[in-house]
Amino acid sequence: MLPLAAFLVHCFPLALGHYDICKSWVTSGDSPSWEYHACQPKPMFMKGYAMVKVEPPGITCGDPAEYFCTHENPYLCSDECDAANRDLAHPPRLMFDKEEDGLATYWQSVTWKRYPEPLIANITLSWNKSIELTDDIVVTFEYGRPTMMVLEKSLDHGKTWHPYQFYADDCMEAFGMMSNKIRELTTDNAKRVQCTEEYSRWAGSKKEKNVRFDVRERFAIFAGPDLRKMENLYMAMERVKGLKEFFTLTDLRIRLLRPALGGTYVQRDNLKKYFYAISNIEVIARCKCNLHASSCNFRDGSLQCECEHNTTGQDCGRCKKNFHTKFWRAGSYNPAPRGSPNSCTQAGTILDTNPILRISDPPPMKEVKENTAIQVSTIPPVLETKLQHREIPEKIRAAPPIHKELTLTPSSGRKHSKKASPKGSIILESTPAIVMESSVKILKSCECLGHSNRCSYIEQLNVVTCVSCKHNTRGKHCEQCRLGYYRNVSVGLDDKNVCVECDCNQMGSWHDRCNETGYCECKSGTTGPKCDECLPGHHWIEGCKPNMCDEELLICQNGGTCHYGQKCICPPGFKGALCQHAKCDSNHRNCDSASNALVASALVLICTLMLSVVYI
Ligand SMILES: *[C@@H]1O[C@H](CO)[C@@H](O)[C@H](O)[C@H]1NC(C)=O
Ligand SMILES: *[C@@H]1O[C@H](CO)[C@@H](O)[C@H](O)[C@H]1NC(C)=O
Ligand SMILES: *[C@@H]1O[C@H](CO)[C@@H](O)[C@H](O)[C@H]1NC(C)=O
Ligand SMILES: *[C@@H]1O[C@H](CO)[C@@H](O)[C@H](O)[C@H]1NC(C)=O
Ligand SMILES: *[C@@H]1O[C@H](CO)[C@@H](O)[C@H](O)[C@H]1NC(C)=O
Ligand SMILES: [Ca+2]
């Protein structure tokens, strides 16, 4: 088994040939430079990197020591399993060890002494890393293969599990499923989960030991017999939804549901011959690195891709910090044989593999102006004529790098009329109009600081501009914040939290927009960055209202108390805004001696007038 697997691992990359380097140094032409390719690590023996769990507890034999026998020799039950004795113990690690001299070492379960209770065991292998199968999974059973078993996989580190394949000597009886042969699968159902009887038949425990999950047979559906056309498989992985994921996993679980029965019914008088014994679990796979790494190493307790193309993360699943000009994308097998790296880039650099149009760096935000004329110089003559067409002319793509001096385009829709300047460059002038959408072509590759992956080519302007900017951004490169948001200057323009909501207080501010430092525009009497505080002499009542009474100038008279700055609560017998008037009814006699009150109210009036002058 092992020499064969080693051979496969060795010849596999050779057979595939492609996608094994991420970059090459190209010296043709004037200046040598790196050329980037899609790349993937070589297949590895994954059993050496797995964490293993055997459940339920106590399922491993030997504690206490027990005797067992085999189907071939059912009445000679002199074999012993004893966890305390190194020579007689069968711990889980023996499923993953290196076997010397062809001597099988194996994990073994307790015998079926509790029959008819089912003898069930789960063996779970966890990699804490997504891996992609490149060869059959082979589980080797000593003393007979199980008559019921399920292989399950997880793609999310064991949170959810999905059946991968069902195995039984009678699929209908065991799982209520039709039995299918792997070699009958076709391109349409290559990723079907099915039940097979091929690996559960009794054929003598020495003769047929292996239970397979057929990866190569499935590959062969696309790559042909002997996997001679691997490029067809790779193209299918790109094209057929879910095909790549079908071979991807982070964890595997072998659910052993019924042991080998020796070709007959369970014999209750001799349960010592029913148990599971696994000598090897071979999983040959490569690290999933999203075609951004050609090697994968065991570091800090788990496998890690050595990411290239300015990507990072365990699976190279993200762009490196400050390399978010475009959305992260996996590398692509297309076009064969070298694929596309789909590298992450820094602002201002555009990948040579996809030169649609060169555009300038996103200008700093303070230079953003409306109505800026756009000057395009040294344009090859071909561009001028081809600009009439709706599509980006092929010639432009192939043309030598066009040097352009672009300042920012107007942020709102404006149509530009074009006329040739004397020196052969084109000056585009702004004229107000909004008919742009019809002449816009959606492009795939553009610089949007990671806030969008869609751009439009606007032919009248000859510019590429981002569309559908996310994360509350806007602008040609999604480099500005939407109205109602402001820039957090302590993070980069490519950060998804770069735009912070203004969060202006609805009552206290005129609108929900703010200036560059997040200050809202406050109504009179209101202050604070968000307009949720009151100036002195004001009180918050659905916004800041000038005080009607207070403790200094607008003092409530005659023992009245000021209620939230808005109202004097007068004692019985007094009325008026500051309780300055005595009530003149039959119960209150001193309303004729009103001269004091009059003086007071005159004072109040003057004060109020003065105050309103101050605060208006
Ligand atoms: C084995 O795993 C399955 C799910 O994959 C779970 O439902 C079952 O309880 C497990 N059995 C044991 C004995 O842990
Ligand atoms: C799994 O891998 C991640 C990323 O390398 C690491 O941070 C984490 O500690 C690992 N977990 C375990 C249980 O090894
Ligand atoms: C990674 O970024 C650097 C700096 O922008 C650039 O020189 C290099 O070409 C990039 N690598 C790839 C594979 O694009
Ligand atoms: C700006 O970003 C920094 C760093 O992420 C963060 O600590 C800070 O709270 C942000 N400021 C605002 C106003 O959101
Ligand atoms: C924003 O407004 C606040 C308050 O009006 C002011 O102090 C600050 O200087 C303004 N910031 C800018 C960049 O205009
Ligand atoms: Ca072994």
XYZ file of C-alpha atoms and ligand atoms in Angstrom:
687
model
C 0.000 0.000 0.000
C 2.568 2.490 1.132
C 5.036 2.052 -1.738
C 2.164 2.355 -4.191
C 0.908 5.542 -2.568
C 4.396 6.974 -2.493
C 4.670 6.236 -6.152
C 1.391 7.985 -6.854
C 2.334 11.036 -4.885
C 5.549 11.148 -6.740
C 4.183 10.734 -10.201
C 1.018 12.711 -9.705
C 2.447 16.189 -10.064
C 4.462 14.963 -12.989
C 1.345 13.606 -14.594
C -0.402 16.924 -13.944
C 2.592 18.965 -14.894
C 0.831 22.257 -14.599
C 0.237 24.836 -11.932
C 3.254 23.990 -9.823
C 5.050 27.327 -9.878
C 3.644 30.680 -8.850
C 6.047 32.866 -10.770
C 8.912 32.735 -13.179
C 11.629 35.219 -14.044
C 11.225 36.210 -17.643
C 14.200 37.781 -19.370
C 12.916 38.252 -22.890
C 12.560 41.850 -24.024
C 14.333 44.872 -22.557
C 13.616 44.503 -18.896
C 13.409 41.141 -17.187
C 10.502 40.742 -14.844
C 8.411 38.280 -12.903
C 5.622 36.511 -14.662
C 2.905 35.162 -12.392
C 0.943 31.952 -12.744
C -1.782 30.123 -10.941
C -0.150 27.560 -8.669
C -0.990 24.820 -6.223
C 0.987 22.731 -3.728
C 1.899 19.136 -4.377
C -0.237 16.343 -2.960
C 0.889 15.061 0.435
C 0.178 12.140 2.736
C -2.296 13.879 4.962
C -2.574 11.262 7.680
C 0.567 12.632 9.322
C -1.054 16.018 9.922
C -4.463 14.992 11.221
C -5.830 15.243 14.723
C -7.658 12.021 15.488
C -10.594 11.348 17.721
C -12.107 7.922 18.336
C -15.586 7.825 19.830
C -17.381 6.764 21.962
C -14.945 6.681 24.857
C -14.065 3.140 25.802
C -14.488 1.806 22.267
C -10.800 0.947 21.940
C -10.102 -2.572 23.132
C -7.801 -3.557 25.949
C -9.199 -1.786 28.987
C -9.945 -4.215 30.514
C -7.953 -6.779 28.563
C -10.061 -9.102 26.445
C -9.714 -12.053 24.142
C -10.897 -12.158 20.566
C -10.869 -14.477 17.593
C -11.198 -14.179 13.833
C -13.743 -15.271 11.275
C -11.206 -17.640 9.792
C -10.471 -19.209 13.124
C -13.651 -18.643 15.114
C -13.009 -21.172 17.827
C -9.465 -20.269 18.660
C -10.047 -17.195 20.780
C -6.574 -16.860 22.169
C -5.634 -13.451 20.738
C -5.483 -10.824 23.420
C -5.932 -7.060 23.425
C -4.424 -5.385 26.489
C -3.942 -1.635 26.593
C -1.465 -1.966 29.430
C 0.889 -4.147 27.435
C 2.711 -2.403 24.623
C 2.843 -5.529 22.484
C -0.841 -6.297 22.901
C -2.272 -2.769 22.781
C -4.140 -1.384 19.746
C -4.326 2.393 20.232
C -5.667 4.777 17.529
C -2.207 5.980 16.472
C -1.579 2.597 14.828
C -3.934 3.668 12.039
C -1.388 6.313 11.005
C 1.986 4.798 11.730
C 4.654 3.548 9.405
C 4.547 -0.209 9.164
C 7.864 -1.971 8.998
C 8.509 -5.387 7.513
C 4.957 -5.573 6.228
C 3.730 -6.239 9.740
C 0.292 -4.704 10.141
C -0.233 -2.574 13.206
C -3.781 -1.561 13.880
C -6.318 0.145 16.064
C -8.897 -2.294 17.342
C -12.294 -1.849 18.930
C -13.848 -3.849 21.719
C -15.723 -6.950 20.593
C -19.479 -7.034 20.095
C -20.193 -8.446 23.513
C -23.202 -6.168 23.948
C -25.062 -7.554 20.934
C -27.829 -6.825 19.841
C -26.934 -3.261 20.795
C -25.117 -1.967 17.695
C -21.355 -1.818 17.748
C -20.736 1.745 16.702
C -17.554 3.804 16.479
C -16.672 7.167 14.970
C -13.171 7.932 13.805
C -12.734 11.607 13.098
C -9.734 13.121 11.349
C -9.355 16.890 11.602
C -6.797 18.962 9.760
C -7.778 22.468 10.814
C -7.112 23.303 7.175
C -9.063 22.815 3.994
C -7.507 20.218 1.773
C -8.340 18.969 -1.706
C -8.332 15.248 -2.355
C -6.072 14.196 -5.185
C -6.297 10.443 -4.788
C -8.530 7.760 -3.340
C -9.120 7.636 0.385
C -8.207 4.110 1.410
C -9.118 2.628 4.769
C -7.487 -0.743 5.436
C -9.305 -3.186 7.681
C -7.702 -6.222 9.221
C -10.055 -9.157 10.006
C -12.747 -8.068 7.555
C -14.404 -4.900 6.288
C -17.498 -3.454 7.966
C -20.879 -4.443 6.588
C -22.242 -0.975 7.298
C -20.272 2.228 7.257
C -20.643 5.887 6.320
C -17.879 8.210 5.272
C -18.680 11.789 6.182
C -16.931 15.054 5.560
C -16.975 18.537 6.957
C -15.980 21.713 5.202
C -16.233 23.915 8.281
C -13.926 22.362 10.848
C -16.484 19.906 12.106
C -19.412 22.248 12.641
C -21.554 20.571 10.014
C -21.188 17.136 8.513
C -22.305 15.714 5.196
C -22.300 12.122 4.056
C -19.618 11.452 1.447
C -20.421 7.847 0.687
C -22.462 4.991 2.152
C -21.034 1.489 2.313
C -23.001 -1.688 3.007
C -23.191 -5.290 1.925
C -26.849 -4.536 1.237
C -27.476 -0.847 0.602
C -31.242 -1.225 0.527
C -31.377 -3.076 3.836
C -28.839 -0.828 5.563
C -29.708 2.647 4.250
C -32.750 2.208 2.017
C -30.614 3.249 -0.934
C -29.985 1.770 -4.335
C -26.505 0.444 -4.750
C -24.445 2.210 -7.383
C -21.133 1.512 -8.962
C -18.641 4.335 -8.958
C -17.560 3.615 -12.514
C -21.105 4.218 -13.668
C -20.942 7.857 -12.669
C -21.010 10.421 -15.465
C -20.180 14.084 -15.854
C -23.681 14.927 -14.716
C -23.516 13.105 -11.400
C -19.798 12.982 -10.608
C -20.455 14.614 -7.258
C -23.386 12.428 -6.295
C -23.403 10.939 -2.837
C -24.226 7.260 -3.176
C -24.215 3.869 -1.567
C -21.868 1.178 -2.779
C -21.701 -2.530 -2.078
C -18.299 -2.920 -3.719
C -16.292 -2.548 -0.523
C -18.400 -4.439 1.974
C -18.655 -7.920 0.516
C -17.190 -10.793 2.458
C -14.290 -12.255 0.528
C -12.112 -13.489 3.310
C -10.469 -10.994 5.601
C -6.994 -11.402 4.123
C -8.102 -11.035 0.544
C -9.956 -7.765 0.439
C -8.968 -5.340 3.122
C -9.535 -1.947 1.594
C -12.518 0.363 1.643
C -12.117 3.156 -0.845
C -13.557 6.499 -1.561
C -12.952 6.652 -5.274
C -11.426 9.959 -6.215
C -9.500 8.776 -9.244
C -12.566 7.158 -10.797
C -14.367 10.442 -10.431
C -11.440 12.391 -11.859
C -11.359 9.953 -14.769
C -14.868 10.984 -15.770
C -13.310 14.258 -16.877
C -9.644 13.463 -17.350
C -10.085 10.165 -19.147
C -8.669 6.761 -18.185
C -5.241 7.008 -16.531
C -5.985 10.683 -15.961
C -4.122 11.637 -19.067
C -6.067 14.812 -19.653
C -5.906 16.491 -16.294
C -6.422 19.884 -17.912
C -9.969 18.774 -18.772
C -10.569 18.024 -15.133
C -9.218 21.422 -14.106
C -11.420 23.184 -16.604
C -14.389 21.215 -15.295
C -13.532 22.230 -11.736
C -13.796 25.799 -12.860
C -16.977 25.254 -14.844
C -19.064 22.730 -12.930
C -20.595 24.276 -9.864
C -19.627 22.496 -6.659
C -17.209 20.068 -8.294
C -14.088 21.535 -6.714
C -15.851 21.769 -3.353
C -16.856 18.130 -3.609
C -13.218 17.129 -3.261
C -12.502 19.736 -0.584
C -12.766 19.096 3.149
C -11.355 20.040 6.536
C -12.417 16.924 8.444
C -13.309 13.336 7.671
C -15.354 10.960 9.754
C -15.597 7.223 9.370
C -18.783 6.010 11.026
C -18.480 2.314 11.658
C -21.988 0.951 12.061
C -21.719 -2.828 11.746
C -18.581 -4.977 11.709
C -17.686 -7.784 9.314
C -19.946 -10.778 9.781
C -17.893 -13.399 7.955
C -20.520 -13.916 5.269
C -23.211 -15.260 7.597
C -25.633 -14.047 10.203
C -24.456 -12.883 13.586
C -23.644 -15.840 15.746
C -24.644 -14.834 19.219
C -22.766 -17.626 20.911
C -19.445 -16.264 19.690
C -19.385 -12.489 19.788
C -15.622 -12.343 20.217
C -15.096 -12.446 16.472
C -16.992 -9.228 15.767
C -14.995 -6.020 16.061
C -13.279 -3.383 13.923
C -9.574 -3.262 13.254
C -8.041 -0.551 11.059
C -4.385 -0.690 10.147
C -4.156 2.350 7.882
C -6.092 5.398 6.699
C -4.542 6.907 3.612
C -5.640 10.391 2.624
C -3.682 11.925 -0.208
C -4.547 15.531 -0.812
C -3.104 18.950 -1.321
C -3.624 22.018 0.785
C -6.303 24.254 -0.613
C -4.488 27.514 -1.300
C -6.875 28.970 -3.861
C -4.199 28.646 -6.550
C -2.053 31.209 -4.760
C 0.671 28.972 -3.303
C 2.919 26.202 -4.485
C 3.866 24.954 -1.059
C 2.165 24.216 2.194
C 3.959 23.649 5.492
C 3.148 22.462 8.954
C 3.592 25.458 11.244
C 2.158 26.326 14.661
C 0.297 23.056 14.838
C -1.446 23.185 11.495
C -0.887 23.279 7.770
C -0.408 26.704 6.228
C -0.183 27.752 2.607
C 2.913 29.764 1.739
C 0.920 32.452 -0.012
C 2.122 34.313 -3.076
C 0.413 36.891 -5.302
C 0.164 39.275 -2.365
C -2.409 37.108 -0.649
C -2.456 35.910 2.934
C -4.342 33.671 5.343
C -4.244 29.948 5.975
C -5.803 29.288 2.541
C -4.495 32.483 0.871
C -8.113 33.526 1.028
C -7.536 37.256 1.525
C -5.495 40.065 0.105
C -2.552 41.238 2.181
C -3.071 44.448 4.094
C -2.980 47.446 1.732
C -3.372 45.191 -1.297
C -7.096 45.621 -1.614
C -7.237 47.506 -4.864
C -9.409 44.734 -6.191
C -11.584 42.223 -4.450
C -9.711 39.075 -3.580
C -10.169 36.329 -6.135
C -8.974 32.763 -6.265
C -6.471 32.014 -8.955
C -7.916 30.335 -12.006
C -6.926 27.207 -13.945
C -7.921 29.116 -17.017
C -6.345 29.454 -19.477
C -4.413 26.182 -19.484
C -1.600 25.422 -18.951
C -0.552 28.254 -16.650
C -3.806 29.737 -15.484
C -4.386 33.250 -14.157
C -2.905 34.289 -10.834
C -5.566 36.915 -10.062
C -3.055 38.599 -7.782
C -3.928 41.162 -5.200
C -2.450 44.519 -6.038
C -1.576 47.694 -4.296
C -3.339 50.893 -5.256
C -1.844 52.222 -8.431
C -0.618 48.983 -9.918
C -2.487 47.040 -12.517
C -1.778 43.516 -13.412
C -0.172 42.943 -16.732
C -2.206 39.824 -17.239
C -5.342 41.858 -17.620
C -4.465 45.159 -19.203
C -7.817 46.574 -20.150
C -6.991 50.222 -19.746
C -4.407 51.881 -17.604
C -5.748 54.430 -15.273
C -3.926 56.754 -12.974
C -3.558 56.373 -9.233
C -6.563 57.416 -7.293
C -5.810 61.053 -6.517
C -5.741 62.175 -2.908
C -9.172 63.122 -1.760
C -8.553 66.802 -1.394
C -7.886 67.151 -5.110
C -11.323 65.949 -5.995
C -13.029 68.683 -7.930
C -16.146 68.822 -9.957
C -15.990 69.725 -13.603
C -12.330 69.015 -14.014
C -11.406 68.847 -17.632
C -9.782 65.638 -18.626
C -6.715 65.663 -20.738
C -5.618 62.577 -22.516
C -2.310 62.952 -24.212
C -0.220 60.861 -26.580
C -3.111 58.738 -27.607
C -2.370 56.558 -30.569
C -4.450 57.607 -33.571
C -6.285 54.342 -33.478
C -7.911 55.250 -30.194
C -9.554 58.323 -31.519
C -11.433 56.499 -34.188
C -12.244 53.464 -32.164
C -13.708 55.601 -29.434
C -16.882 55.794 -31.460
C -17.605 52.139 -30.857
C -19.545 50.794 -27.995
C -17.003 48.202 -27.015
C -13.457 48.666 -25.965
C -11.608 48.135 -29.166
C -9.289 45.182 -29.233
C -6.524 47.443 -30.517
C -6.525 49.454 -27.316
C -6.040 46.388 -25.228
C -3.096 45.417 -27.305
C -1.771 48.940 -27.698
C 1.372 49.965 -25.839
C 0.736 51.522 -22.455
C -1.173 54.724 -22.907
C 0.116 57.541 -20.820
C -2.732 59.581 -19.559
C -2.995 62.551 -17.287
C -6.286 62.002 -15.678
C -7.571 63.985 -12.839
C -10.780 62.897 -11.321
C -13.909 62.810 -13.367
C -16.960 64.667 -12.229
C -18.670 62.560 -9.674
C -22.131 63.122 -11.045
C -23.245 62.087 -14.469
C -22.004 64.489 -17.068
C -21.512 64.091 -20.728
C -18.332 65.228 -22.299
C -18.007 66.353 -25.827
C -14.791 65.534 -27.475
C -12.720 67.513 -29.894
C -9.244 67.114 -31.174
C -6.755 69.663 -29.952
C -4.105 71.003 -32.301
C -1.381 68.748 -30.890
C -3.330 65.619 -31.541
C -4.425 65.039 -27.991
C -8.037 64.961 -27.093
C -9.616 67.390 -24.713
C -12.844 66.300 -23.242
C -15.076 69.025 -21.997
C -17.818 68.879 -19.494
C -21.332 69.483 -20.568
C -24.203 68.680 -18.289
C -26.195 65.630 -19.296
C -27.108 62.289 -17.858
C -27.245 59.944 -20.818
C -24.245 57.942 -19.877
C -25.604 54.592 -18.904
C -26.284 53.481 -22.439
C -22.696 53.862 -23.502
C -21.285 52.099 -20.497
C -19.690 48.705 -20.746
C -19.180 46.614 -17.651
C -15.587 45.534 -17.221
C -14.173 42.822 -15.069
C -10.901 44.249 -13.894
C -10.616 47.599 -12.216
C -9.193 49.550 -9.335
C -11.816 50.118 -6.733
C -9.803 49.837 -3.533
C -11.599 46.606 -2.777
C -14.992 48.286 -2.527
C -16.250 46.982 -5.838
C -15.231 44.506 -8.492
C -17.178 46.089 -11.303
C -16.148 48.929 -13.523
C -17.647 50.669 -16.475
C -15.840 52.030 -19.428
C -17.370 55.340 -20.365
C -16.538 55.852 -23.952
C -17.165 59.577 -24.240
C -14.720 60.134 -21.416
C -12.438 57.264 -22.223
C -12.280 56.436 -18.556
C -12.872 53.415 -16.477
C -14.926 54.085 -13.402
C -16.033 51.848 -10.592
C -19.710 51.061 -10.291
C -21.685 49.769 -7.315
C -19.132 50.894 -4.741
C -19.792 49.137 -1.461
C -18.940 50.019 2.139
C -20.592 53.440 1.763
C -18.043 54.658 -0.726
C -18.447 56.342 -4.070
C -16.277 57.874 -6.740
C -14.363 56.682 -9.744
C -12.157 54.459 -7.610
C -14.647 54.223 -4.725
C -12.231 56.573 -2.989
C -14.806 58.967 -1.528
C -17.485 58.559 1.090
C -21.167 58.648 0.313
C -23.149 61.618 1.537
C -23.901 61.134 5.189
C -20.516 59.446 5.763
C -17.040 60.770 6.408
C -13.564 59.362 6.050
C -11.807 57.757 9.003
C -8.312 59.045 8.324
C -6.663 56.541 10.619
C -7.442 53.644 8.276
C -6.460 53.146 4.647
C -8.737 53.971 1.749
C -9.064 50.251 1.087
C -10.361 49.471 4.565
C -13.968 48.413 4.566
C -14.643 50.681 7.529
C -13.105 53.743 5.906
C -16.432 55.552 5.728
C -18.039 56.303 9.051
C -21.649 57.353 9.335
C -22.099 61.044 10.246
C -24.779 60.073 12.737
C -26.084 63.640 13.051
C -28.803 64.167 15.592
C -32.043 64.469 13.641
C -33.534 67.172 15.859
C -30.362 69.151 16.362
C -28.963 69.276 12.831
C -30.119 70.635 9.514
C -29.384 67.458 7.565
C -27.515 64.191 7.929
C -24.318 65.257 6.227
C -21.124 66.265 7.968
C -17.731 67.749 7.155
C -14.486 65.855 6.788
C -13.986 65.555 10.510
C -17.475 64.280 11.176
C -19.006 67.548 12.343
C -22.676 68.022 11.534
C -24.358 71.320 10.740
C -26.255 72.366 13.833
C -29.449 74.346 14.220
C -29.274 77.482 16.352
C -28.832 76.869 20.049
C -27.359 73.436 19.317
C -23.728 72.363 19.379
C -21.423 69.349 19.587
C -20.005 67.293 16.698
C -23.311 65.480 16.278
C -25.503 68.478 17.270
C -26.861 66.765 20.324
C -25.817 69.315 22.940
C -27.266 72.706 23.836
C -25.555 76.060 24.064
C -25.854 77.876 27.416
C -29.270 79.432 27.822
C -30.915 76.519 26.004
C -32.641 73.366 26.984
C -33.129 70.139 24.995
C -36.753 69.612 24.131
C -36.788 67.878 20.751
C -33.860 70.070 19.827
C -32.395 72.976 21.767
C -34.980 75.560 22.730
C -34.033 78.917 24.309
C -34.709 78.986 28.012
C -37.909 80.664 29.207
C -36.659 80.734 32.758
C -33.385 80.030 34.561
C -31.424 80.728 37.735
C -29.731 83.926 36.584
C -31.671 86.394 34.487
C -35.043 84.812 33.908
C -35.754 83.973 37.496
C -39.224 82.805 38.370
C -40.853 85.347 40.693
C -42.962 85.056 43.782
C -41.683 81.639 44.785
C -42.249 80.010 41.362
C -39.869 77.225 40.266
C -38.247 76.864 36.861
C -39.213 73.604 35.157
C -36.551 72.383 32.674
C -35.835 75.950 31.642
C -39.113 76.106 29.856
C -41.773 77.113 32.297
C -42.186 78.685 35.715
C -44.431 76.595 37.943
C -46.216 79.306 39.871
C -47.544 79.088 43.421
C -51.314 79.578 43.810
C -52.253 83.199 43.292
C -49.623 84.017 40.669
C -49.464 83.688 36.943
C -47.447 84.881 33.986
C -44.321 83.514 32.301
C -42.243 84.296 35.410
C -45.163 84.161 37.857
C -44.917 87.920 37.965
C -48.699 88.533 37.928
C -50.950 88.165 40.881
C -54.243 86.565 40.050
C -57.104 89.039 40.719
C -60.010 86.988 41.875
C -62.151 87.123 45.000
C -59.791 84.845 46.939
C -56.717 87.037 46.424
C -57.035 90.492 47.741
C -53.667 92.024 46.997
C -54.075 92.216 43.245
C -54.574 95.969 43.426
C -51.120 96.432 44.945
C -49.697 95.400 41.603
C -47.039 98.073 41.328
C -44.225 95.735 42.465
C -45.267 93.163 39.951
C -45.390 95.748 37.234
C -41.852 96.909 37.836
C -40.706 93.339 37.856
C -42.434 92.518 34.615
C -40.928 95.583 32.945
C -37.499 94.340 34.010
C -38.201 90.885 32.701
C -39.294 92.286 29.392
C -36.067 94.244 28.988
C -34.005 91.241 29.971
C -35.827 89.007 27.530
C -35.256 91.481 24.749
C -31.555 91.686 25.584
C -31.258 87.943 25.713
C -32.890 87.436 22.388
C -30.469 89.922 20.881
C -27.574 87.923 22.307
C -28.779 84.533 21.148
C -30.147 85.245 17.725
C -20.841 9.797 15.328
O -21.020 10.949 14.518
C -22.382 11.238 14.220
C -22.465 12.450 13.350
O -21.522 12.468 12.356
C -23.146 11.479 15.495
O -24.505 11.701 15.200
C -23.012 10.283 16.408
O -23.627 10.564 17.644
C -21.555 9.976 16.647
N -21.451 8.765 17.420
C -20.671 8.675 18.463
C -20.642 7.355 19.130
O -19.980 9.613 18.859
C -6.214 26.202 13.489
O -5.505 27.013 12.592
C -5.532 28.382 12.921
C -4.853 29.154 11.824
O -3.573 28.668 11.590
C -4.869 28.590 14.278
O -4.936 29.941 14.630
C -5.609 27.759 15.308
O -4.955 27.872 16.538
C -5.638 26.311 14.883
N -6.470 25.573 15.812
C -6.090 24.433 16.323
C -7.063 23.795 17.247
O -5.009 23.931 16.076
C 2.738 42.254 -5.084
O 2.810 43.633 -4.851
C 4.043 44.231 -5.200
C 3.959 45.679 -4.798
O 2.798 46.281 -5.344
C 4.274 44.078 -6.694
O 5.547 44.623 -7.036
C 4.247 42.632 -7.056
O 4.335 42.484 -8.453
C 2.935 42.017 -6.577
N 2.931 40.608 -6.840
C 2.088 40.094 -7.695
C 2.168 38.631 -7.841
O 1.289 40.759 -8.308
C -11.138 54.920 12.870
O -10.424 53.706 12.772
C -9.728 53.390 13.950
C -8.887 52.164 13.662
O -9.701 51.123 13.175
C -10.735 53.126 15.066
O -10.047 52.814 16.261
C -11.549 54.393 15.254
O -12.556 54.156 16.200
C -12.187 54.814 13.943
N -12.832 56.105 14.108
C -14.125 56.273 13.929
C -14.633 57.656 14.096
O -14.855 55.343 13.603
C -15.614 70.661 10.599
O -16.427 71.488 11.379
C -15.904 71.767 12.653
C -16.944 72.553 13.412
O -17.584 73.447 12.560
C -14.600 72.564 12.524
O -14.041 72.803 13.787
C -13.642 71.734 11.699
O -12.459 72.482 11.463
C -14.285 71.359 10.370
N -13.369 70.490 9.678
C -13.047 70.710 8.419
C -12.057 69.788 7.841
O -13.550 71.588 7.757
Ca -0.754 0.713 11.010
